[in-house]
Tab-separated table of C-alpha atoms in Angstrom:
chain	number	residue	atom	x	y	z
P	1214	MET	CA	1.938	-36.592	11.632
P	1215	ASN	CA	-0.051	-33.818	13.280
P	1216	ALA	CA	-1.744	-31.139	11.213
P	1217	PRO	CA	-0.483	-27.624	11.918
P	1218	GLU	CA	-2.583	-25.347	14.075
P	1219	PRO	CA	-4.742	-23.001	11.987
P	1220	ALA	CA	-3.414	-19.452	11.815
P	1221	PHE	CA	-6.868	-18.060	12.600
P	1222	ALA	CA	-9.552	-19.417	14.911
P	1223	ALA	CA	-12.413	-18.440	12.571
P	1224	PRO	CA	-12.748	-17.629	8.872
P	1225	TRP	CA	-13.906	-14.097	9.589
P	1226	HIS	CA	-10.657	-13.441	11.498
P	1227	ALA	CA	-8.656	-14.325	8.376
P	1228	GLN	CA	-10.952	-12.278	6.135
P	1229	LEU	CA	-10.718	-9.227	8.380
P	1230	PHE	CA	-6.941	-9.536	8.569
P	1231	ALA	CA	-6.667	-9.892	4.766
P	1232	LEU	CA	-8.957	-6.909	4.165
P	1233	THR	CA	-6.906	-4.719	6.504
P	1234	VAL	CA	-3.626	-5.738	4.871
P	1235	HIS	CA	-5.133	-5.140	1.417
P	1236	LEU	CA	-6.325	-1.639	2.357
P	1237	ASN	CA	-2.879	-0.825	3.722
P	1238	GLU	CA	-1.117	-2.156	0.625
P	1239	ALA	CA	-3.532	-0.178	-1.577
P	1240	GLY	CA	-2.385	3.002	0.191
P	1241	VAL	CA	-5.620	3.709	2.050
P	1242	PHE	CA	-3.718	4.170	5.330
P	1243	PRO	CA	-0.155	3.735	6.584
P	1244	TRP	CA	0.512	0.671	8.741
P	1245	SER	CA	1.989	2.856	11.475
P	1246	ASP	CA	-1.363	4.671	11.824
P	1247	TRP	CA	-3.179	1.320	11.919
P	1248	ALA	CA	-0.796	-0.062	14.548
P	1249	THR	CA	-1.151	3.001	16.790
P	1250	ARG	CA	-4.927	2.915	16.608
P	1251	PHE	CA	-5.139	-0.853	17.093
P	1252	GLY	CA	-2.810	-0.656	20.081
P	1253	GLY	CA	-5.119	1.937	21.639
P	1254	THR	CA	-8.172	-0.229	21.053
P	1255	LEU	CA	-6.432	-3.283	22.509
P	1256	LYS	CA	-5.401	-1.291	25.544
P	1257	ALA	CA	-8.960	-0.064	26.055
P	1258	HIS	CA	-10.392	-3.563	25.661
P	1259	GLY	CA	-7.639	-5.114	27.756
P	1260	LEU	CA	-8.492	-3.031	30.788
P	1261	ASN	CA	-11.548	-5.213	31.369
P	1262	LYS	CA	-10.366	-8.664	30.305
P	1263	ASP	CA	-7.477	-10.701	29.018
P	1264	LEU	CA	-7.303	-10.760	25.216
P	1265	ASN	CA	-6.460	-14.192	23.853
P	1266	GLY	CA	-6.283	-13.710	20.061
P	1267	GLY	CA	-9.791	-15.073	19.546
P	1268	ASP	CA	-13.027	-13.249	18.921
P	1269	ASP	CA	-12.250	-10.576	21.520
P	1270	TYR	CA	-8.996	-9.721	19.724
P	1271	PHE	CA	-10.680	-9.557	16.333
P	1272	ASP	CA	-13.655	-7.624	17.724
P	1273	ALA	CA	-11.081	-4.993	18.714
P	1274	TRP	CA	-9.490	-5.309	15.250
P	1275	LEU	CA	-12.868	-4.747	13.561
P	1276	GLU	CA	-13.686	-1.808	15.823
P	1277	THR	CA	-10.352	-0.223	14.912
P	1278	LEU	CA	-10.862	-0.724	11.176
P	1279	GLU	CA	-14.412	0.639	11.277
P	1280	THR	CA	-13.271	3.713	13.206
P	1281	LEU	CA	-10.277	4.280	10.935
P	1282	LEU	CA	-12.375	4.072	7.762
P	1283	THR	CA	-14.949	6.413	9.303
P	1284	ASP	CA	-12.255	8.894	10.334
P	1285	LEU	CA	-10.820	8.801	6.801
P	1286	GLY	CA	-14.263	9.572	5.369
P	1287	LEU	CA	-14.461	6.199	3.608
P	1288	ALA	CA	-17.391	4.945	5.671
P	1289	GLU	CA	-20.248	6.640	7.478
P	1290	ALA	CA	-20.661	5.721	11.136
P	1291	GLU	CA	-24.436	5.291	10.717
P	1292	ALA	CA	-23.977	2.987	7.719
P	1293	VAL	CA	-21.380	0.905	9.581
P	1294	SER	CA	-23.697	0.584	12.569
P	1295	ALA	CA	-26.651	-0.371	10.365
P	1296	MET	CA	-24.600	-3.006	8.532
P	1297	ARG	CA	-23.361	-4.458	11.816
P	1298	THR	CA	-26.972	-4.699	13.036
P	1299	GLN	CA	-28.066	-6.396	9.790
P	1300	TRP	CA	-25.249	-8.967	10.037
P	1301	GLU	CA	-26.032	-9.676	13.684
P	1302	LYS	CA	-29.725	-10.187	12.906
P	1303	ALA	CA	-28.897	-12.460	9.956
P	1304	TYR	CA	-26.439	-14.447	12.075
P	1305	LEU	CA	-28.946	-14.969	14.870
P	1306	GLU	CA	-31.662	-16.047	12.411
P	1307	THR	CA	-29.460	-18.482	10.466
P	1308	PRO	CA	-29.667	-22.151	11.410
P	1309	HIS	CA	-26.402	-23.657	12.647
P	1310	GLY	CA	-24.184	-24.864	9.819
P	1311	HIS	CA	-25.836	-22.729	7.140
P	1312	PRO	CA	-24.180	-19.722	5.490
P	1313	VAL	CA	-25.185	-16.353	6.868
P	1314	ARG	CA	-26.788	-14.159	4.215
P	1315	LEU	CA	-28.091	-10.622	4.320
P	1316	ARG	CA	-31.558	-10.097	2.918
């Protein structure tokens, strides 16, 4: 018997999806607003390459969520950018197979 295909290619895809659904269900934003914004981001990203549901798809998802939360006044663009930079630095400095941690 074959194991089913995973629903998400990477754990962070699932976490990002769950966070977005949670914020919607908590009333932070209506799903229709999310869908319109995400569609626009996908269209913009899709002009340059084919999106396959992997990292490129979820990079667009993350960009949309960050922008939406900033537009709603729930996140500051500078803070989001700084956090992204910190995570990237931590990721690049973490040995393969070890958990990524912010300092």
